[in-house]
CSV table of C-alpha atoms and ligand atoms in Angstrom, one decimal:
chain,number,residue,atom,x,y,z
F,45,MET,CA,9.7,3.2,-8.8
F,46,ASN,CA,7.5,0.3,-9.9
F,47,ASN,CA,7.8,-0.8,-13.5
F,48,ILE,CA,5.2,-3.2,-15.0
F,49,VAL,CA,5.1,-4.9,-18.3
F,50,ILE,CA,1.8,-5.6,-20.0
F,51,MET,CA,1.9,-8.5,-22.4
F,52,GLY,CA,-0.7,-10.2,-24.6
F,53,LEU,CA,-1.9,-10.9,-28.1
F,54,PRO,CA,-3.1,-8.0,-30.4
F,55,ALA,CA,-6.3,-6.8,-29.0
F,56,ALA,CA,-5.8,-8.4,-25.5
F,57,GLY,CA,-6.5,-5.0,-24.3
F,58,LYS,CA,-3.1,-3.7,-23.4
F,59,GLY,CA,-3.6,-0.1,-24.6
F,60,THR,CA,-7.1,0.2,-23.0
F,61,LEU,CA,-5.8,-1.1,-19.6
F,62,CYS,CA,-2.7,0.9,-19.5
F,63,GLN,CA,-4.6,4.1,-20.3
F,64,ARG,CA,-6.8,3.4,-17.3
F,65,LEU,CA,-4.1,2.4,-15.0
F,66,SER,CA,-2.0,5.3,-15.8
F,67,GLN,CA,-4.8,7.8,-14.9
F,68,GLN,CA,-5.6,5.9,-11.8
F,69,TYR,CA,-2.1,5.5,-10.4
F,70,GLY,CA,0.1,8.0,-12.2
F,71,PHE,CA,2.2,5.6,-14.2
F,72,GLU,CA,3.8,6.7,-17.5
F,73,HIS,CA,2.3,4.5,-20.2
F,74,ILE,CA,4.9,3.7,-22.9
F,75,SER,CA,3.3,2.0,-25.9
F,76,THR,CA,6.0,1.4,-28.6
F,77,GLY,CA,3.2,0.9,-31.1
F,78,GLU,CA,1.9,4.4,-30.4
F,79,ILE,CA,5.5,5.8,-30.7
F,80,LEU,CA,5.8,4.3,-34.1
F,81,ARG,CA,2.3,5.4,-35.2
F,82,SER,CA,3.2,9.0,-34.3
F,83,GLU,CA,6.4,8.8,-36.3
F,84,GLN,CA,4.3,7.5,-39.2
F,85,ALA,CA,1.9,10.4,-38.8
F,86,LYS,CA,4.9,12.9,-38.8
F,87,GLY,CA,6.3,11.2,-42.0
F,88,THR,CA,9.8,10.7,-40.5
F,89,LYS,CA,12.2,8.2,-42.0
F,90,LEU,CA,11.5,5.8,-39.2
F,91,GLY,CA,7.9,6.4,-39.7
F,92,ASN,CA,8.1,5.5,-43.3
F,93,MET,CA,10.0,2.2,-42.4
F,94,ALA,CA,7.4,1.5,-39.8
F,95,THR,CA,4.6,1.8,-42.4
F,96,ARG,CA,6.2,-1.0,-44.4
F,97,VAL,CA,6.6,-3.2,-41.4
F,98,ILE,CA,3.7,-2.5,-39.3
F,99,ASP,CA,1.0,-2.4,-42.0
F,100,SER,CA,1.9,-6.0,-43.1
F,101,GLY,CA,1.9,-7.2,-39.5
F,102,GLY,CA,5.7,-7.8,-39.0
F,103,TYR,CA,7.9,-6.6,-36.2
F,104,MET,CA,10.3,-3.7,-36.3
F,105,PRO,CA,14.1,-4.6,-35.8
F,106,ASP,CA,15.4,-4.8,-32.2
F,107,ASP,CA,18.3,-2.4,-33.0
F,108,ILE,CA,15.8,0.3,-33.6
F,109,MET,CA,13.4,-0.7,-30.8
F,110,ILE,CA,15.7,-1.2,-27.9
F,111,PRO,CA,17.4,2.2,-28.2
F,112,MET,CA,14.1,4.0,-28.8
F,113,LEU,CA,12.7,2.5,-25.6
F,114,LYS,CA,15.7,3.4,-23.5
F,115,GLU,CA,15.8,6.9,-24.6
F,116,ARG,CA,12.1,7.2,-23.7
F,117,VAL,CA,12.7,5.9,-20.2
F,118,ILE,CA,15.9,8.2,-19.7
F,119,ALA,CA,14.0,11.3,-20.8
F,120,SER,CA,11.1,10.7,-18.4
F,121,ASP,CA,10.9,12.3,-14.9
F,122,ASN,CA,7.9,10.2,-13.7
F,123,ALA,CA,8.5,9.0,-10.2
F,124,VAL,CA,5.6,6.4,-10.0
F,125,GLY,CA,7.0,3.9,-12.7
F,126,PHE,CA,6.3,2.8,-16.2
F,127,LEU,CA,3.6,0.6,-18.0
F,128,PHE,CA,5.4,-1.0,-20.9
F,129,ASP,CA,2.8,-1.7,-23.4
F,130,GLY,CA,4.1,-3.6,-26.5
F,131,PHE,CA,7.7,-3.9,-25.2
F,132,PRO,CA,9.5,-6.3,-24.9
F,133,ARG,CA,8.3,-8.3,-27.9
F,134,THR,CA,11.4,-10.5,-28.5
F,135,LYS,CA,13.9,-12.3,-26.2
F,136,GLU,CA,16.5,-9.7,-27.1
F,137,GLN,CA,14.3,-6.8,-26.1
F,138,ALA,CA,13.4,-8.7,-22.8
F,139,LYS,CA,16.9,-9.2,-21.8
F,140,HIS,CA,17.8,-5.5,-22.5
F,141,LEU,CA,14.9,-4.3,-20.6
F,142,HIS,CA,15.6,-6.5,-17.7
F,143,ALA,CA,19.2,-5.5,-17.6
F,144,PHE,CA,18.7,-1.7,-18.2
F,145,LEU,CA,16.0,-1.4,-15.6
F,146,PHE,CA,18.1,-3.5,-13.1
F,147,MET,CA,21.2,-1.2,-13.7
F,148,ARG,CA,18.9,1.7,-12.9
F,149,LYS,CA,17.9,0.1,-9.7
F,150,GLN,CA,14.3,0.1,-10.8
F,151,PRO,CA,13.8,-3.5,-11.7
F,152,ILE,CA,10.6,-4.9,-13.3
F,153,ALA,CA,8.1,-5.5,-10.5
F,154,SER,CA,5.6,-7.6,-12.5
F,155,VAL,CA,4.8,-8.9,-16.0
F,156,ILE,CA,1.0,-8.9,-16.4
F,157,PHE,CA,0.0,-11.4,-19.1
F,158,LEU,CA,-3.5,-10.5,-20.6
F,159,ASP,CA,-4.6,-14.0,-21.5
F,160,VAL,CA,-7.2,-13.8,-24.4
F,161,LYS,CA,-8.7,-16.3,-26.8
F,162,LYS,CA,-8.1,-15.7,-30.5
F,163,ASN,CA,-11.6,-15.6,-31.4
F,164,VAL,CA,-12.3,-13.0,-28.9
F,165,ALA,CA,-9.4,-11.0,-30.1
F,166,VAL,CA,-10.2,-11.1,-33.7
F,167,GLU,CA,-13.8,-9.8,-33.0
F,168,ARG,CA,-12.3,-6.9,-31.2
F,169,LEU,CA,-9.8,-6.2,-34.0
F,170,LEU,CA,-12.4,-6.4,-36.8
F,171,LYS,CA,-14.8,-4.1,-34.8
F,172,ARG,CA,-11.9,-1.6,-34.1
F,173,ALA,CA,-11.1,-1.7,-38.0
F,174,THR,CA,-14.6,-0.2,-38.6
F,175,ILE,CA,-14.0,2.5,-36.0
F,176,GLU,CA,-10.3,3.5,-36.0
F,177,ASN,CA,-9.1,2.4,-39.5
F,178,ARG,CA,-5.7,1.1,-38.3
F,179,PRO,CA,-4.1,-0.3,-41.4
F,180,ASP,CA,-2.8,-3.4,-39.4
F,181,ASP,CA,-6.4,-4.4,-38.6
F,182,THR,CA,-6.9,-6.3,-42.0
F,183,GLU,CA,-7.4,-10.0,-41.9
F,184,SER,CA,-3.9,-10.7,-43.5
F,185,ALA,CA,-2.1,-8.2,-41.1
F,186,ILE,CA,-3.8,-9.9,-38.2
F,187,VAL,CA,-2.6,-13.3,-39.1
F,188,ASN,CA,0.9,-12.1,-39.5
F,189,ARG,CA,0.7,-10.3,-36.1
F,190,TRP,CA,-0.4,-13.5,-34.6
F,191,ASN,CA,2.5,-15.5,-36.2
F,192,GLU,CA,5.0,-13.0,-35.2
F,193,TYR,CA,3.5,-13.0,-31.6
F,194,GLU,CA,3.5,-16.8,-31.3
F,195,GLN,CA,7.1,-17.2,-32.7
F,196,LYS,CA,8.8,-14.3,-31.0
F,197,THR,CA,6.7,-13.0,-28.0
F,198,LEU,CA,5.0,-16.0,-26.5
F,199,PRO,CA,8.4,-17.6,-25.5
F,200,LEU,CA,8.8,-14.5,-23.2
F,201,ILE,CA,6.1,-15.9,-20.8
F,202,ASP,CA,8.6,-18.7,-20.0
F,203,TYR,CA,11.5,-16.3,-19.8
F,204,PHE,CA,9.6,-14.0,-17.4
F,205,SER,CA,8.1,-17.1,-15.5
F,206,LYS,CA,11.6,-18.2,-14.6
F,207,LEU,CA,12.3,-14.8,-13.2
F,208,GLY,CA,9.1,-15.3,-11.0
F,209,LEU,CA,7.5,-12.3,-12.7
F,210,ILE,CA,4.5,-13.5,-14.6
F,211,GLU,CA,1.0,-12.8,-13.3
F,212,THR,CA,-2.0,-13.8,-15.6
F,213,VAL,CA,-5.2,-11.9,-16.1
F,214,ASP,CA,-8.2,-13.3,-17.8
F,215,ALA,CA,-8.7,-10.9,-20.6
F,216,ASN,CA,-11.7,-12.5,-22.3
F,217,GLY,CA,-14.3,-10.5,-20.4
F,218,THR,CA,-15.2,-6.7,-20.3
F,219,THR,CA,-12.7,-4.0,-19.8
F,220,ASP,CA,-13.9,-3.6,-16.2
F,221,HIS,CA,-13.1,-7.4,-15.6
F,222,SER,CA,-9.5,-7.0,-16.9
F,223,HIS,CA,-9.1,-3.8,-15.0
F,224,ALA,CA,-10.3,-5.2,-11.7
F,225,GLN,CA,-7.8,-8.1,-11.9
F,226,ALA,CA,-4.9,-5.9,-12.8
F,227,SER,CA,-5.8,-3.5,-10.0
F,228,VAL,CA,-5.4,-6.1,-7.3
F,229,ILE,CA,-1.9,-7.0,-8.7
F,230,ILE,CA,-0.8,-3.3,-8.7
F,231,ASP,CA,-2.3,-2.6,-5.3
F,232,ARG,CA,-0.3,-5.4,-3.9
F,233,ILE,CA,2.9,-4.2,-5.6
F,234,LEU,CA,2.4,-0.5,-4.4
F,235,LYS,CA,1.5,-1.4,-0.8
F,236,PRO,CA,4.2,0.0,1.3
C,404,AP5,P1,0.9,-2.3,-31.0
C,404,AP5,O1,0.3,-0.9,-31.2
C,404,AP5,O2,1.5,-2.7,-29.6
C,404,AP5,O3,-0.3,-3.3,-31.4
C,404,AP5,P2,-0.7,-4.8,-30.9
C,404,AP5,O4,0.3,-5.5,-30.0
C,404,AP5,O5,-1.0,-5.5,-32.2
C,404,AP5,O6,-1.9,-4.6,-30.0
C,404,AP5,P3,-3.2,-3.6,-30.3
C,404,AP5,O7,-2.8,-2.2,-30.0
C,404,AP5,O8,-3.8,-4.0,-31.5
C,404,AP5,O9,-4.1,-4.2,-29.2
C,404,AP5,P4,-4.1,-4.0,-27.5
C,404,AP5,O10,-3.7,-5.2,-26.8
C,404,AP5,O11,-3.4,-2.6,-27.1
C,404,AP5,O12,-5.6,-3.8,-27.4
C,404,AP5,P5,-6.5,-2.5,-27.3
C,404,AP5,O13,-6.6,-2.0,-25.9
C,404,AP5,O14,-6.2,-1.6,-28.4
C,404,AP5,O15,1.9,-2.6,-32.2
C,404,AP5,C1,1.7,-2.4,-33.5
C,404,AP5,C2,2.8,-2.8,-34.4
C,404,AP5,O16,4.0,-1.9,-34.0
C,404,AP5,C3,3.3,-4.2,-34.2
C,404,AP5,O17,2.6,-5.2,-34.9
C,404,AP5,C4,4.9,-4.0,-34.7
C,404,AP5,O18,4.8,-4.0,-36.1
C,404,AP5,C5,5.2,-2.7,-34.2
C,404,AP5,N1,5.9,-2.8,-32.9
C,404,AP5,C6,5.3,-2.2,-31.7
C,404,AP5,N2,6.2,-2.5,-30.6
C,404,AP5,C7,7.3,-3.2,-31.2
C,404,AP5,C8,8.4,-3.8,-30.6
C,404,AP5,N3,8.6,-3.7,-29.2
C,404,AP5,N4,9.2,-4.5,-31.4
C,404,AP5,C9,8.9,-4.6,-32.7
C,404,AP5,N5,7.9,-4.1,-33.3
C,404,AP5,C10,7.0,-3.4,-32.5
C,404,AP5,O19,-8.0,-3.1,-27.6
C,404,AP5,C11,-8.3,-3.5,-28.9
C,404,AP5,C12,-9.7,-3.2,-29.1
C,404,AP5,O20,-10.6,-4.0,-28.3
C,404,AP5,C13,-10.1,-1.9,-28.8
C,404,AP5,O21,-11.2,-1.4,-29.8
C,404,AP5,C14,-10.7,-1.8,-27.5
C,404,AP5,O22,-11.7,-0.8,-27.3
C,404,AP5,C15,-11.3,-3.2,-27.4
C,404,AP5,N6,-11.2,-3.9,-26.0
C,404,AP5,C16,-10.1,-3.8,-25.3
C,404,AP5,N7,-10.2,-4.5,-24.2
C,404,AP5,C17,-11.6,-5.1,-24.2
C,404,AP5,C18,-12.3,-5.8,-23.5
C,404,AP5,N8,-11.9,-6.2,-22.3
C,404,AP5,N9,-13.6,-6.0,-23.9
C,404,AP5,C19,-14.1,-5.6,-25.0
C,404,AP5,N10,-13.4,-4.8,-25.8
C,404,AP5,C20,-12.1,-4.5,-25.4
C,405,MG,MG1,-2.3,-1.2,-28.2
């Protein structure tokens, strides 16, 4: 099994890339943002809490997100591996994921960092706002999402670099451009 973390600012293209890679290689795509949005749509207690947090651009608490992620991994029978999209987002989440997968003898094979400029990201988000109507694609929520990302998620680049796991993809171009670079990394990882 090969487990890959996909990191990057909001609108770096994590979800778009993961969908394509999961179809191409058979990975299971786990997007914690999507899990929370489906809880919101169902109107569960967790979903209602997520609405308050996500729509303002904040992060959900680690003590909710870490068990949620582990349960999802344990419940899966996928043999290729996971693409983690939007998890980990904090140092605590990163430490737990690293240790959890290590214990399962399925350690993280790579952390792909989708490196995008803020002005490129904001254009994509504002465009998506007109199409998908995601409540966190407003200007104030986008600013909060960036602040959360810079304070809590960006330090993970250093954390994973020290483990020798970071690989950077230039995510400022087309979806094909990001995909081509990520495919080279994954082909190398999957090579017997
Ligand atoms: P999440 O759903 O993960 O949102 P995000 O990180 O803000 O990222 P997005 O989904 O907006 O962007 P993306 O990088 O997936 O880009 P996409 O492919 O969609 O999380 C939402 C919220 O949930 C968080 O803010 C937090 O509150 C909570 N949450 C989730 N996980 C959590 C965790 N672990 N801990 C705590 N809280 C958590 O692309 C964006 C747009 O650009 C699309 O319209 C797409 O078509 C377009 N696009 C993509 N790539 C390209 C390209 N290369 N060229 C042109 N357009 C492109
Ligand atoms: Mg996404």
